mmCIF file with all atom_site columns, C-alpha atoms in Angstrom:
data_model
loop_
_atom_site.group_PDB
_atom_site.id
_atom_site.type_symbol
_atom_site.label_atom_id
_atom_site.label_alt_id
_atom_site.label_comp_id
_atom_site.label_asym_id
_atom_site.label_entity_id
_atom_site.label_seq_id
_atom_site.pdbx_PDB_ins_code
_atom_site.Cartn_x
_atom_site.Cartn_y
_atom_site.Cartn_z
_atom_site.occupancy
_atom_site.B_iso_or_equiv
_atom_site.pdbx_formal_charge
_atom_site.auth_seq_id
_atom_site.auth_comp_id
_atom_site.auth_asym_id
_atom_site.auth_atom_id
_atom_site.pdbx_PDB_model_num
ATOM 1   C CA . ALA A 1 1   ? -7.998  -45.624 17.987  1.00 0.00 ? 1   ALA A CA 1
ATOM 2   C CA . GLU A 1 2   ? -9.921  -46.427 21.122  1.00 0.00 ? 2   GLU A CA 1
ATOM 3   C CA . TYR A 1 3   ? -10.739 -49.931 19.582  1.00 0.00 ? 3   TYR A CA 1
ATOM 4   C CA . LEU A 1 4   ? -7.349  -50.535 18.670  1.00 0.00 ? 4   LEU A CA 1
ATOM 5   C CA . ALA A 1 5   ? -6.128  -49.833 22.080  1.00 0.00 ? 5   ALA A CA 1
ATOM 6   C CA . ALA A 1 6   ? -8.758  -52.175 23.627  1.00 0.00 ? 6   ALA A CA 1
ATOM 7   C CA . ASP A 1 7   ? -8.295  -55.939 23.889  1.00 0.00 ? 7   ASP A CA 1
ATOM 8   C CA . THR A 1 8   ? -9.439  -56.900 20.399  1.00 0.00 ? 8   THR A CA 1
ATOM 9   C CA . SER A 1 9   ? -9.236  -60.540 21.243  1.00 0.00 ? 9   SER A CA 1
ATOM 10  C CA . ARG A 1 10  ? -11.997 -60.118 23.779  1.00 0.00 ? 10  ARG A CA 1
ATOM 11  C CA . ILE A 1 11  ? -14.218 -57.495 22.005  1.00 0.00 ? 11  ILE A CA 1
ATOM 12  C CA . SER A 1 12  ? -15.198 -56.709 18.392  1.00 0.00 ? 12  SER A CA 1
ATOM 13  C CA . SER A 1 13  ? -17.126 -53.416 19.228  1.00 0.00 ? 13  SER A CA 1
ATOM 14  C CA . VAL A 1 14  ? -16.552 -50.039 20.796  1.00 0.00 ? 14  VAL A CA 1
ATOM 15  C CA . SER A 1 15  ? -18.641 -46.847 21.148  1.00 0.00 ? 15  SER A CA 1
ATOM 16  C CA . TYR A 1 16  ? -16.967 -43.457 21.482  1.00 0.00 ? 16  TYR A CA 1
ATOM 17  C CA . VAL A 1 17  ? -18.760 -40.407 22.772  1.00 0.00 ? 17  VAL A CA 1
ATOM 18  C CA . THR A 1 18  ? -17.194 -36.887 22.919  1.00 0.00 ? 18  THR A CA 1
ATOM 19  C CA . VAL A 1 19  ? -19.123 -34.218 24.943  1.00 0.00 ? 19  VAL A CA 1
ATOM 20  C CA . GLY A 1 20  ? -18.121 -30.687 24.476  1.00 0.00 ? 20  GLY A CA 1
ATOM 21  C CA . THR A 1 21  ? -19.783 -27.807 22.570  1.00 0.00 ? 21  THR A CA 1
ATOM 22  C CA . GLY A 1 22  ? -21.602 -30.595 20.931  1.00 0.00 ? 22  GLY A CA 1
ATOM 23  C CA . VAL A 1 23  ? -21.914 -34.374 21.216  1.00 0.00 ? 23  VAL A CA 1
ATOM 24  C CA . GLY A 1 24  ? -20.262 -36.735 18.838  1.00 0.00 ? 24  GLY A CA 1
ATOM 25  C CA . VAL A 1 25  ? -20.506 -40.414 18.638  1.00 0.00 ? 25  VAL A CA 1
ATOM 26  C CA . GLY A 1 26  ? -18.281 -42.896 16.769  1.00 0.00 ? 26  GLY A CA 1
ATOM 27  C CA . LEU A 1 27  ? -19.113 -46.656 16.440  1.00 0.00 ? 27  LEU A CA 1
ATOM 28  C CA . VAL A 1 28  ? -16.862 -49.727 15.744  1.00 0.00 ? 28  VAL A CA 1
ATOM 29  C CA . ILE A 1 29  ? -18.904 -52.914 15.077  1.00 0.00 ? 29  ILE A CA 1
ATOM 30  C CA . ASP A 1 30  ? -17.172 -56.193 14.175  1.00 0.00 ? 30  ASP A CA 1
ATOM 31  C CA . GLY A 1 31  ? -13.949 -54.204 13.888  1.00 0.00 ? 31  GLY A CA 1
ATOM 32  C CA . LYS A 1 32  ? -15.210 -51.748 11.327  1.00 0.00 ? 32  LYS A CA 1
ATOM 33  C CA . CYS A 1 33  ? -16.291 -48.197 11.641  1.00 0.00 ? 33  CYS A CA 1
ATOM 34  C CA . VAL A 1 34  ? -19.918 -47.572 11.002  1.00 0.00 ? 34  VAL A CA 1
ATOM 35  C CA . HIS A 1 35  ? -20.492 -45.145 8.167   1.00 0.00 ? 35  HIS A CA 1
ATOM 36  C CA . GLY A 1 36  ? -23.626 -45.522 6.248   1.00 0.00 ? 36  GLY A CA 1
ATOM 37  C CA . ARG A 1 37  ? -25.823 -42.704 4.952   1.00 0.00 ? 37  ARG A CA 1
ATOM 38  C CA . MET A 1 38  ? -23.514 -40.407 7.197   1.00 0.00 ? 38  MET A CA 1
ATOM 39  C CA . HIS A 1 39  ? -21.426 -40.712 10.315  1.00 0.00 ? 39  HIS A CA 1
ATOM 40  C CA . PRO A 1 40  ? -23.545 -41.798 13.534  1.00 0.00 ? 40  PRO A CA 1
ATOM 41  C CA . GLU A 1 41  ? -25.323 -38.697 14.872  1.00 0.00 ? 41  GLU A CA 1
ATOM 42  C CA . GLY A 1 42  ? -26.064 -40.051 18.540  1.00 0.00 ? 42  GLY A CA 1
ATOM 43  C CA . GLY A 1 43  ? -25.873 -36.686 19.998  1.00 0.00 ? 43  GLY A CA 1
ATOM 44  C CA . HIS A 1 44  ? -29.340 -35.931 18.530  1.00 0.00 ? 44  HIS A CA 1
ATOM 45  C CA . ILE A 1 45  ? -31.399 -38.840 19.744  1.00 0.00 ? 45  ILE A CA 1
ATOM 46  C CA . PRO A 1 46  ? -34.105 -38.138 22.129  1.00 0.00 ? 46  PRO A CA 1
ATOM 47  C CA . VAL A 1 47  ? -33.755 -38.861 25.945  1.00 0.00 ? 47  VAL A CA 1
ATOM 48  C CA . HIS A 1 48  ? -35.901 -39.383 28.900  1.00 0.00 ? 48  HIS A CA 1
ATOM 49  C CA . PRO A 1 49  ? -35.433 -36.239 30.933  1.00 0.00 ? 49  PRO A CA 1
ATOM 50  C CA . LEU A 1 50  ? -35.445 -35.910 34.686  1.00 0.00 ? 50  LEU A CA 1
ATOM 51  C CA . PRO A 1 51  ? -38.722 -35.423 36.354  1.00 0.00 ? 51  PRO A CA 1
ATOM 52  C CA . GLY A 1 52  ? -39.902 -31.793 36.312  1.00 0.00 ? 52  GLY A CA 1
ATOM 53  C CA . ASP A 1 53  ? -37.340 -30.776 33.694  1.00 0.00 ? 53  ASP A CA 1
ATOM 54  C CA . GLU A 1 54  ? -38.769 -27.511 32.091  1.00 0.00 ? 54  GLU A CA 1
ATOM 55  C CA . PHE A 1 55  ? -35.567 -26.723 30.169  1.00 0.00 ? 55  PHE A CA 1
ATOM 56  C CA . PRO A 1 56  ? -36.898 -25.711 26.641  1.00 0.00 ? 56  PRO A CA 1
ATOM 57  C CA . GLY A 1 57  ? -33.667 -26.847 24.685  1.00 0.00 ? 57  GLY A CA 1
ATOM 58  C CA . TYR A 1 58  ? -30.649 -25.273 23.650  1.00 0.00 ? 58  TYR A CA 1
ATOM 59  C CA . SER A 1 59  ? -30.699 -22.284 21.207  1.00 0.00 ? 59  SER A CA 1
ATOM 60  C CA . TRP A 1 60  ? -28.388 -24.192 18.709  1.00 0.00 ? 60  TRP A CA 1
ATOM 61  C CA . GLY A 1 61  ? -31.031 -26.903 18.157  1.00 0.00 ? 61  GLY A CA 1
ATOM 62  C CA . ILE A 1 62  ? -33.998 -24.613 17.185  1.00 0.00 ? 62  ILE A CA 1
ATOM 63  C CA . GLU A 1 63  ? -32.994 -23.989 13.567  1.00 0.00 ? 63  GLU A CA 1
ATOM 64  C CA . ARG A 1 64  ? -32.209 -27.540 12.084  1.00 0.00 ? 64  ARG A CA 1
ATOM 65  C CA . SER A 1 65  ? -31.604 -29.982 14.892  1.00 0.00 ? 65  SER A CA 1
ATOM 66  C CA . PRO A 1 66  ? -33.765 -33.047 15.237  1.00 0.00 ? 66  PRO A CA 1
ATOM 67  C CA . PHE A 1 67  ? -36.614 -32.503 17.834  1.00 0.00 ? 67  PHE A CA 1
ATOM 68  C CA . ARG A 1 68  ? -35.589 -28.883 17.688  1.00 0.00 ? 68  ARG A CA 1
ATOM 69  C CA . GLY A 1 69  ? -32.961 -29.699 20.310  1.00 0.00 ? 69  GLY A CA 1
ATOM 70  C CA . VAL A 1 70  ? -35.517 -30.322 23.114  1.00 0.00 ? 70  VAL A CA 1
ATOM 71  C CA . HIS A 1 71  ? -34.669 -33.411 25.445  1.00 0.00 ? 71  HIS A CA 1
ATOM 72  C CA . THR A 1 72  ? -31.840 -34.617 23.162  1.00 0.00 ? 72  THR A CA 1
ATOM 73  C CA . VAL A 1 73  ? -28.360 -35.700 24.412  1.00 0.00 ? 73  VAL A CA 1
ATOM 74  C CA . GLU A 1 74  ? -26.811 -32.667 22.878  1.00 0.00 ? 74  GLU A CA 1
ATOM 75  C CA . GLY A 1 75  ? -29.705 -30.475 23.972  1.00 0.00 ? 75  GLY A CA 1
ATOM 76  C CA . LEU A 1 76  ? -29.216 -31.444 27.568  1.00 0.00 ? 76  LEU A CA 1
ATOM 77  C CA . ALA A 1 77  ? -25.462 -32.451 28.050  1.00 0.00 ? 77  ALA A CA 1
ATOM 78  C CA . SER A 1 78  ? -23.433 -30.161 25.620  1.00 0.00 ? 78  SER A CA 1
ATOM 79  C CA . SER A 1 79  ? -21.493 -27.191 27.266  1.00 0.00 ? 79  SER A CA 1
ATOM 80  C CA . VAL A 1 80  ? -23.757 -24.885 25.224  1.00 0.00 ? 80  VAL A CA 1
ATOM 81  C CA . ALA A 1 81  ? -26.882 -26.563 26.741  1.00 0.00 ? 81  ALA A CA 1
ATOM 82  C CA . LEU A 1 82  ? -25.517 -26.660 30.283  1.00 0.00 ? 82  LEU A CA 1
ATOM 83  C CA . THR A 1 83  ? -24.728 -22.929 30.045  1.00 0.00 ? 83  THR A CA 1
ATOM 84  C CA . GLU A 1 84  ? -28.094 -21.925 28.785  1.00 0.00 ? 84  GLU A CA 1
ATOM 85  C CA . ARG A 1 85  ? -29.766 -24.191 31.441  1.00 0.00 ? 85  ARG A CA 1
ATOM 86  C CA . LEU A 1 86  ? -27.903 -22.266 33.980  1.00 0.00 ? 86  LEU A CA 1
ATOM 87  C CA . ALA A 1 87  ? -29.028 -18.933 32.437  1.00 0.00 ? 87  ALA A CA 1
ATOM 88  C CA . HIS A 1 88  ? -32.631 -20.207 32.234  1.00 0.00 ? 88  HIS A CA 1
ATOM 89  C CA . SER A 1 89  ? -32.516 -21.109 35.969  1.00 0.00 ? 89  SER A CA 1
ATOM 90  C CA . GLN A 1 90  ? -31.349 -17.437 36.611  1.00 0.00 ? 90  GLN A CA 1
ATOM 91  C CA . LYS A 1 91  ? -34.196 -16.151 34.323  1.00 0.00 ? 91  LYS A CA 1
ATOM 92  C CA . LEU A 1 92  ? -31.490 -14.655 31.942  1.00 0.00 ? 92  LEU A CA 1
ATOM 93  C CA . ASP A 1 93  ? -31.532 -14.678 28.147  1.00 0.00 ? 93  ASP A CA 1
ATOM 94  C CA . ALA A 1 94  ? -30.143 -17.981 26.815  1.00 0.00 ? 94  ALA A CA 1
ATOM 95  C CA . THR A 1 95  ? -26.997 -16.537 25.565  1.00 0.00 ? 95  THR A CA 1
ATOM 96  C CA . ALA A 1 96  ? -26.330 -14.286 28.482  1.00 0.00 ? 96  ALA A CA 1
ATOM 97  C CA . LEU A 1 97  ? -23.678 -16.379 29.941  1.00 0.00 ? 97  LEU A CA 1
ATOM 98  C CA . SER A 1 98  ? -20.302 -17.547 28.662  1.00 0.00 ? 98  SER A CA 1
ATOM 99  C CA . ARG A 1 99  ? -19.621 -21.355 28.654  1.00 0.00 ? 99  ARG A CA 1
ATOM 100 C CA . SER A 1 100 ? -16.596 -20.499 30.892  1.00 0.00 ? 100 SER A CA 1
ATOM 101 C CA . VAL A 1 101 ? -19.040 -20.093 33.755  1.00 0.00 ? 101 VAL A CA 1
ATOM 102 C CA . LEU A 1 102 ? -19.220 -23.877 33.867  1.00 0.00 ? 102 LEU A CA 1
ATOM 103 C CA . SER A 1 103 ? -15.711 -24.124 35.305  1.00 0.00 ? 103 SER A CA 1
ATOM 104 C CA . GLU A 1 104 ? -16.825 -22.171 38.385  1.00 0.00 ? 104 GLU A CA 1
ATOM 105 C CA . LEU A 1 105 ? -19.800 -24.469 39.211  1.00 0.00 ? 105 LEU A CA 1
ATOM 106 C CA . GLY A 1 106 ? -19.191 -26.974 42.070  1.00 0.00 ? 106 GLY A CA 1
ATOM 107 C CA . ASP A 1 107 ? -19.239 -30.724 41.316  1.00 0.00 ? 107 ASP A CA 1
ATOM 108 C CA . ASP A 1 108 ? -22.590 -31.020 42.993  1.00 0.00 ? 108 ASP A CA 1
ATOM 109 C CA . HIS A 1 109 ? -24.379 -28.277 41.062  1.00 0.00 ? 109 HIS A CA 1
ATOM 110 C CA . PHE A 1 110 ? -27.684 -29.336 39.590  1.00 0.00 ? 110 PHE A CA 1
ATOM 111 C CA . VAL A 1 111 ? -26.645 -29.013 35.945  1.00 0.00 ? 111 VAL A CA 1
ATOM 112 C CA . TRP A 1 112 ? -24.216 -31.879 36.159  1.00 0.00 ? 112 TRP A CA 1
ATOM 113 C CA . GLU A 1 113 ? -27.157 -34.264 37.136  1.00 0.00 ? 113 GLU A CA 1
ATOM 114 C CA . HIS A 1 114 ? -28.967 -33.406 34.006  1.00 0.00 ? 114 HIS A CA 1
ATOM 115 C CA . ALA A 1 115 ? -25.850 -33.974 32.040  1.00 0.00 ? 115 ALA A CA 1
ATOM 116 C CA . ALA A 1 116 ? -25.257 -37.331 33.601  1.00 0.00 ? 116 ALA A CA 1
ATOM 117 C CA . ASN A 1 117 ? -28.809 -38.417 32.861  1.00 0.00 ? 117 ASN A CA 1
ATOM 118 C CA . ALA A 1 118 ? -28.541 -37.365 29.055  1.00 0.00 ? 118 ALA A CA 1
ATOM 119 C CA . ILE A 1 119 ? -25.355 -39.132 28.638  1.00 0.00 ? 119 ILE A CA 1
ATOM 120 C CA . ALA A 1 120 ? -26.580 -42.328 30.356  1.00 0.00 ? 120 ALA A CA 1
ATOM 121 C CA . ASN A 1 121 ? -29.559 -42.312 28.155  1.00 0.00 ? 121 ASN A CA 1
ATOM 122 C CA . LEU A 1 122 ? -27.215 -42.338 25.230  1.00 0.00 ? 122 LEU A CA 1
ATOM 123 C CA . CYS A 1 123 ? -25.212 -45.249 26.775  1.00 0.00 ? 123 CYS A CA 1
ATOM 124 C CA . VAL A 1 124 ? -28.417 -47.220 27.376  1.00 0.00 ? 124 VAL A CA 1
ATOM 125 C CA . THR A 1 125 ? -29.569 -46.590 23.702  1.00 0.00 ? 125 THR A CA 1
ATOM 126 C CA . MET A 1 126 ? -26.118 -47.902 22.428  1.00 0.00 ? 126 MET A CA 1
ATOM 127 C CA . LEU A 1 127 ? -26.221 -50.880 24.647  1.00 0.00 ? 127 LEU A CA 1
ATOM 128 C CA . LEU A 1 128 ? -29.626 -51.863 23.424  1.00 0.00 ? 128 LEU A CA 1
ATOM 129 C CA . LEU A 1 129 ? -29.300 -51.076 19.819  1.00 0.00 ? 129 LEU A CA 1
ATOM 130 C CA . THR A 1 130 ? -25.705 -51.995 18.943  1.00 0.00 ? 130 THR A CA 1
ATOM 131 C CA . SER A 1 131 ? -24.869 -54.542 21.860  1.00 0.00 ? 131 SER A CA 1
ATOM 132 C CA . THR A 1 132 ? -21.602 -52.543 22.260  1.00 0.00 ? 132 THR A CA 1
ATOM 133 C CA . GLU A 1 133 ? -18.974 -54.161 24.462  1.00 0.00 ? 133 GLU A CA 1
ATOM 134 C CA . LYS A 1 134 ? -17.209 -50.861 25.601  1.00 0.00 ? 134 LYS A CA 1
ATOM 135 C CA . ILE A 1 135 ? -18.212 -47.295 25.736  1.00 0.00 ? 135 ILE A CA 1
ATOM 136 C CA . VAL A 1 136 ? -15.601 -44.674 25.854  1.00 0.00 ? 136 VAL A CA 1
ATOM 137 C CA . LEU A 1 137 ? -16.380 -41.179 27.004  1.00 0.00 ? 137 LEU A CA 1
ATOM 138 C CA . GLY A 1 138 ? -14.263 -37.993 26.322  1.00 0.00 ? 138 GLY A CA 1
ATOM 139 C CA . GLY A 1 139 ? -14.484 -34.372 25.761  1.00 0.00 ? 139 GLY A CA 1
ATOM 140 C CA . GLY A 1 140 ? -14.303 -31.220 27.945  1.00 0.00 ? 140 GLY A CA 1
ATOM 141 C CA . VAL A 1 141 ? -17.589 -31.884 29.879  1.00 0.00 ? 141 VAL A CA 1
ATOM 142 C CA . LEU A 1 142 ? -16.408 -35.232 31.021  1.00 0.00 ? 142 LEU A CA 1
ATOM 143 C CA . LYS A 1 143 ? -13.388 -33.627 32.861  1.00 0.00 ? 143 LYS A CA 1
ATOM 144 C CA . ARG A 1 144 ? -15.989 -32.600 35.595  1.00 0.00 ? 144 ARG A CA 1
ATOM 145 C CA . ASN A 1 145 ? -14.979 -34.557 38.603  1.00 0.00 ? 145 ASN A CA 1
ATOM 146 C CA . GLY A 1 146 ? -17.543 -37.248 39.789  1.00 0.00 ? 146 GLY A CA 1
ATOM 147 C CA . LEU A 1 147 ? -19.538 -36.959 36.294  1.00 0.00 ? 147 LEU A CA 1
ATOM 148 C CA . MET A 1 148 ? -18.241 -40.321 34.984  1.00 0.00 ? 148 MET A CA 1
ATOM 149 C CA . GLU A 1 149 ? -19.422 -42.205 38.041  1.00 0.00 ? 149 GLU A CA 1
ATOM 150 C CA . GLN A 1 150 ? -22.737 -40.497 37.938  1.00 0.00 ? 150 GLN A CA 1
ATOM 151 C CA . ILE A 1 151 ? -23.204 -41.611 34.304  1.00 0.00 ? 151 ILE A CA 1
ATOM 152 C CA . ARG A 1 152 ? -22.444 -45.245 35.232  1.00 0.00 ? 152 ARG A CA 1
ATOM 153 C CA . ARG A 1 153 ? -24.824 -45.128 38.188  1.00 0.00 ? 153 ARG A CA 1
ATOM 154 C CA . ARG A 1 154 ? -27.535 -43.529 36.068  1.00 0.00 ? 154 ARG A CA 1
ATOM 155 C CA . THR A 1 155 ? -27.006 -46.072 33.207  1.00 0.00 ? 155 THR A CA 1
ATOM 156 C CA . VAL A 1 156 ? -27.437 -49.031 35.607  1.00 0.00 ? 156 VAL A CA 1
ATOM 157 C CA . GLU A 1 157 ? -30.849 -47.380 36.916  1.00 0.00 ? 157 GLU A CA 1
ATOM 158 C CA . LEU A 1 158 ? -32.167 -46.872 33.538  1.00 0.00 ? 158 LEU A CA 1
ATOM 159 C CA . LEU A 1 159 ? -31.430 -50.443 32.286  1.00 0.00 ? 159 LEU A CA 1
ATOM 160 C CA . ASN A 1 160 ? -33.402 -51.521 35.198  1.00 0.00 ? 160 ASN A CA 1
ATOM 161 C CA . GLY A 1 161 ? -31.877 -55.146 35.262  1.00 0.00 ? 161 GLY A CA 1
ATOM 162 C CA . TYR A 1 162 ? -32.492 -55.839 31.704  1.00 0.00 ? 162 TYR A CA 1
ATOM 163 C CA . LEU A 1 163 ? -28.897 -56.501 30.760  1.00 0.00 ? 163 LEU A CA 1
ATOM 164 C CA . ASP A 1 164 ? -26.091 -58.423 32.501  1.00 0.00 ? 164 ASP A CA 1
ATOM 165 C CA . LEU A 1 165 ? -23.652 -55.892 33.479  1.00 0.00 ? 165 LEU A CA 1
ATOM 166 C CA . PRO A 1 166 ? -20.061 -55.926 34.994  1.00 0.00 ? 166 PRO A CA 1
ATOM 167 C CA . THR A 1 167 ? -19.895 -55.523 38.721  1.00 0.00 ? 167 THR A CA 1
ATOM 168 C CA . ASP A 1 168 ? -17.417 -52.880 38.088  1.00 0.00 ? 168 ASP A CA 1
ATOM 169 C CA . MET A 1 169 ? -19.131 -50.569 35.447  1.00 0.00 ? 169 MET A CA 1
ATOM 170 C CA . ALA A 1 170 ? -15.719 -48.953 34.884  1.00 0.00 ? 170 ALA A CA 1
ATOM 171 C CA . GLU A 1 171 ? -15.006 -52.047 32.634  1.00 0.00 ? 171 GLU A CA 1
ATOM 172 C CA . LEU A 1 172 ? -18.056 -51.013 30.429  1.00 0.00 ? 172 LEU A CA 1
ATOM 173 C CA . ILE A 1 173 ? -17.975 -47.292 30.547  1.00 0.00 ? 173 ILE A CA 1
ATOM 174 C CA . THR A 1 174 ? -14.622 -45.748 30.601  1.00 0.00 ? 174 THR A CA 1
ATOM 175 C CA . ALA A 1 175 ? -12.660 -42.612 30.046  1.00 0.00 ? 175 ALA A CA 1
ATOM 176 C CA . SER A 1 176 ? -10.729 -42.086 26.845  1.00 0.00 ? 176 SER A CA 1
ATOM 177 C CA . LYS A 1 177 ? -7.207  -43.527 26.875  1.00 0.00 ? 177 LYS A CA 1
ATOM 178 C CA . TYR A 1 178 ? -5.866  -40.641 25.054  1.00 0.00 ? 178 TYR A CA 1
ATOM 179 C CA . GLY A 1 179 ? -7.448  -37.817 26.875  1.00 0.00 ? 179 GLY A CA 1
ATOM 180 C CA . ASP A 1 180 ? -7.091  -34.419 25.217  1.00 0.00 ? 180 ASP A CA 1
ATOM 181 C CA . ASP A 1 181 ? -5.116  -36.119 22.438  1.00 0.00 ? 181 ASP A CA 1
ATOM 182 C CA . ALA A 1 182 ? -8.015  -38.347 21.469  1.00 0.00 ? 182 ALA A CA 1
ATOM 183 C CA . GLY A 1 183 ? -8.977  -36.219 18.440  1.00 0.00 ? 183 GLY A CA 1
ATOM 184 C CA . LEU A 1 184 ? -5.479  -36.080 17.212  1.00 0.00 ? 184 LEU A CA 1
ATOM 185 C CA . VAL A 1 185 ? -4.702  -39.783 17.730  1.00 0.00 ? 185 VAL A CA 1
ATOM 186 C CA . GLY A 1 186 ? -8.065  -40.657 15.900  1.00 0.00 ? 186 GLY A CA 1
ATOM 187 C CA . ALA A 1 187 ? -7.102  -38.499 13.014  1.00 0.00 ? 187 ALA A CA 1
ATOM 188 C CA . ILE A 1 188 ? -3.679  -40.229 12.630  1.00 0.00 ? 188 ILE A CA 1
ATOM 189 C CA . VAL A 1 189 ? -5.210  -43.717 12.735  1.00 0.00 ? 189 VAL A CA 1
ATOM 190 C CA . LEU A 1 190 ? -7.779  -42.694 10.107  1.00 0.00 ? 190 LEU A CA 1
ATOM 191 C CA . ALA A 1 191 ? -5.037  -41.324 7.965   1.00 0.00 ? 191 ALA A CA 1
ATOM 192 C CA . GLN A 1 192 ? -3.054  -44.567 8.391   1.00 0.00 ? 192 GLN A CA 1
ATOM 193 C CA . LYS A 1 193 ? -6.106  -46.811 7.707   1.00 0.00 ? 193 LYS A CA 1
ATOM 194 C CA . GLY A 1 194 ? -6.859  -44.718 4.659   1.00 0.00 ? 194 GLY A CA 1
ATOM 195 C CA . LEU A 1 195 ? -3.390  -45.370 3.329   1.00 0.00 ? 195 LEU A CA 1
ATOM 196 C CA . GLU A 1 196 ? -3.577  -49.060 4.074   1.00 0.00 ? 196 GLU A CA 1
ATOM 197 C CA . ASP A 1 197 ? -6.925  -49.371 2.218   1.00 0.00 ? 197 ASP A CA 1
ATOM 198 C CA . GLU A 1 198 ? -5.518  -47.490 -0.784  1.00 0.00 ? 198 GLU A CA 1
ATOM 199 C CA . SER A 1 199 ? -2.470  -49.708 -0.993  1.00 0.00 ? 199 SER A CA 1
ATOM 200 C CA . ALA A 1 200 ? -4.436  -52.993 -0.296  1.00 0.00 ? 200 ALA A CA 1
ATOM 201 C CA . PRO A 1 201 ? -5.587  -53.492 -4.048  1.00 0.00 ? 201 PRO A CA 1
ATOM 202 C CA . LYS A 1 202 ? -2.018  -52.995 -5.369  1.00 0.00 ? 202 LYS A CA 1
ATOM 203 C CA . SER A 1 203 ? -0.825  -55.499 -2.610  1.00 0.00 ? 203 SER A CA 1
ATOM 204 C CA . ARG A 1 204 ? -3.593  -57.967 -3.798  1.00 0.00 ? 204 ARG A CA 1
ATOM 205 C CA . GLU A 1 205 ? -2.738  -57.498 -7.442  1.00 0.00 ? 205 GLU A CA 1
ATOM 206 C CA . LYS A 1 206 ? 1.000   -58.207 -6.773  1.00 0.00 ? 206 LYS A CA 1
ATOM 207 C CA . ALA A 1 207 ? 0.158   -61.205 -4.560  1.00 0.00 ? 207 ALA A CA 1
ATOM 208 C CA . THR A 1 208 ? -2.153  -62.552 -7.372  1.00 0.00 ? 208 THR A CA 1
ATOM 209 C CA . PHE A 1 209 ? 0.555   -62.005 -10.041 1.00 0.00 ? 209 PHE A CA 1
ATOM 210 C CA . ARG A 1 210 ? 3.046   -63.677 -7.757  1.00 0.00 ? 210 ARG A CA 1
ATOM 211 C CA . HIS A 1 211 ? 0.835   -66.687 -6.893  1.00 0.00 ? 211 HIS A CA 1
ATOM 212 C CA . GLY A 1 212 ? 0.098   -67.004 -10.828 1.00 0.00 ? 212 GLY A CA 1
ATOM 213 C CA . LEU A 1 213 ? 3.737   -66.834 -11.694 1.00 0.00 ? 213 LEU A CA 1
ATOM 214 C CA . GLU A 1 214 ? 4.392   -69.589 -9.245  1.00 0.00 ? 214 GLU A CA 1
ATOM 215 C CA . ILE A 1 215 ? 1.663   -71.851 -10.583 1.00 0.00 ? 215 ILE A CA 1
ATOM 216 C CA . GLY A 1 216 ? 2.972   -71.088 -14.178 1.00 0.00 ? 216 GLY A CA 1
ATOM 217 C CA . VAL A 1 217 ? 6.500   -72.197 -13.281 1.00 0.00 ? 217 VAL A CA 1
ATOM 218 C CA . VAL A 1 218 ? 5.108   -75.368 -11.561 1.00 0.00 ? 218 VAL A CA 1
ATOM 219 C CA . ILE A 1 219 ? 2.984   -76.249 -14.711 1.00 0.00 ? 219 ILE A CA 1
ATOM 220 C CA . GLY A 1 220 ? 5.787   -75.385 -17.071 1.00 0.00 ? 220 GLY A CA 1
ATOM 221 C CA . THR A 1 221 ? 8.352   -77.496 -15.254 1.00 0.00 ? 221 THR A CA 1
ATOM 222 C CA . GLY A 1 222 ? 5.807   -80.352 -15.159 1.00 0.00 ? 222 GLY A CA 1
ATOM 223 C CA . LEU A 1 223 ? 5.059   -80.123 -18.853 1.00 0.00 ? 223 LEU A CA 1
ATOM 224 C CA . THR A 1 224 ? 8.853   -79.834 -19.614 1.00 0.00 ? 224 THR A CA 1
ATOM 225 C CA . ALA A 1 225 ? 9.552   -82.999 -17.569 1.00 0.00 ? 225 ALA A CA 1
ATOM 226 C CA . LEU A 1 226 ? 6.718   -84.911 -19.229 1.00 0.00 ? 226 LEU A CA 1
ATOM 227 C CA . ILE A 1 227 ? 8.024   -83.978 -22.739 1.00 0.00 ? 227 ILE A CA 1
ATOM 228 C CA . ILE A 1 228 ? 11.547  -84.989 -21.887 1.00 0.00 ? 228 ILE A CA 1
ATOM 229 C CA . SER A 1 229 ? 10.160  -88.194 -20.610 1.00 0.00 ? 229 SER A CA 1
ATOM 230 C CA . LEU A 1 230 ? 8.322   -89.001 -23.836 1.00 0.00 ? 230 LEU A CA 1
ATOM 231 C CA . ILE A 1 231 ? 11.152  -88.110 -25.945 1.00 0.00 ? 231 ILE A CA 1
ATOM 232 C CA . GLY A 1 232 ? 13.322  -90.446 -23.911 1.00 0.00 ? 232 GLY A CA 1
ATOM 233 C CA . ARG A 1 233 ? 10.992  -93.351 -24.425 1.00 0.00 ? 233 ARG A CA 1
ATOM 234 C CA . ARG A 1 234 ? 10.782  -92.935 -28.118 1.00 0.00 ? 234 ARG A CA 1
ATOM 235 C CA . ARG A 1 235 ? 14.573  -93.299 -28.294 1.00 0.00 ? 235 ARG A CA 1
#
């Protein structure tokens, strides 16, 4: 949906990242959704943490997450990880606080710096690996005032001049056009695309039949004219 909303005459790729209780990533490359062995799981890639970061990782990652959830995007930037980081800083049990406590924190609280760093690491990875032309960020965590700008600044810092970037980073890293409705709109677009793909073979069959019929009429007409001409000559 975000790709279709973009100017597709200028770009052929978009990355979408949603940050909430987890971190989800969607990729459109050359106008097509990326889906190989499974859907992209960019939330579990490792990141370069901020200096001196001793947070042991979020509890959800211990059992089955890659890297056991330590220093991964989701293990640092998800609302679960941010809440558990806050608990860790207060020497509380990891699950002692409710995620709703995040809404009570100021925009300058230290947890947002860690979130911005993790998400910026993900942006850098996607830029280097896929050469994506636009990164769209959404989800509950991204509603935090100032976080988007922190992510843009940190992305520039991490790239260290390696890539040519727009003067206005909002052209490259932007908020979801659909806001809270992003998931709903995305589901509708996927359903529509599925119906189009399902009907495409039938449309091609009809087009092939119609094309073959037209050729047959032309050939039949030509042969009829030739036969009539030959008969006329014999007379």
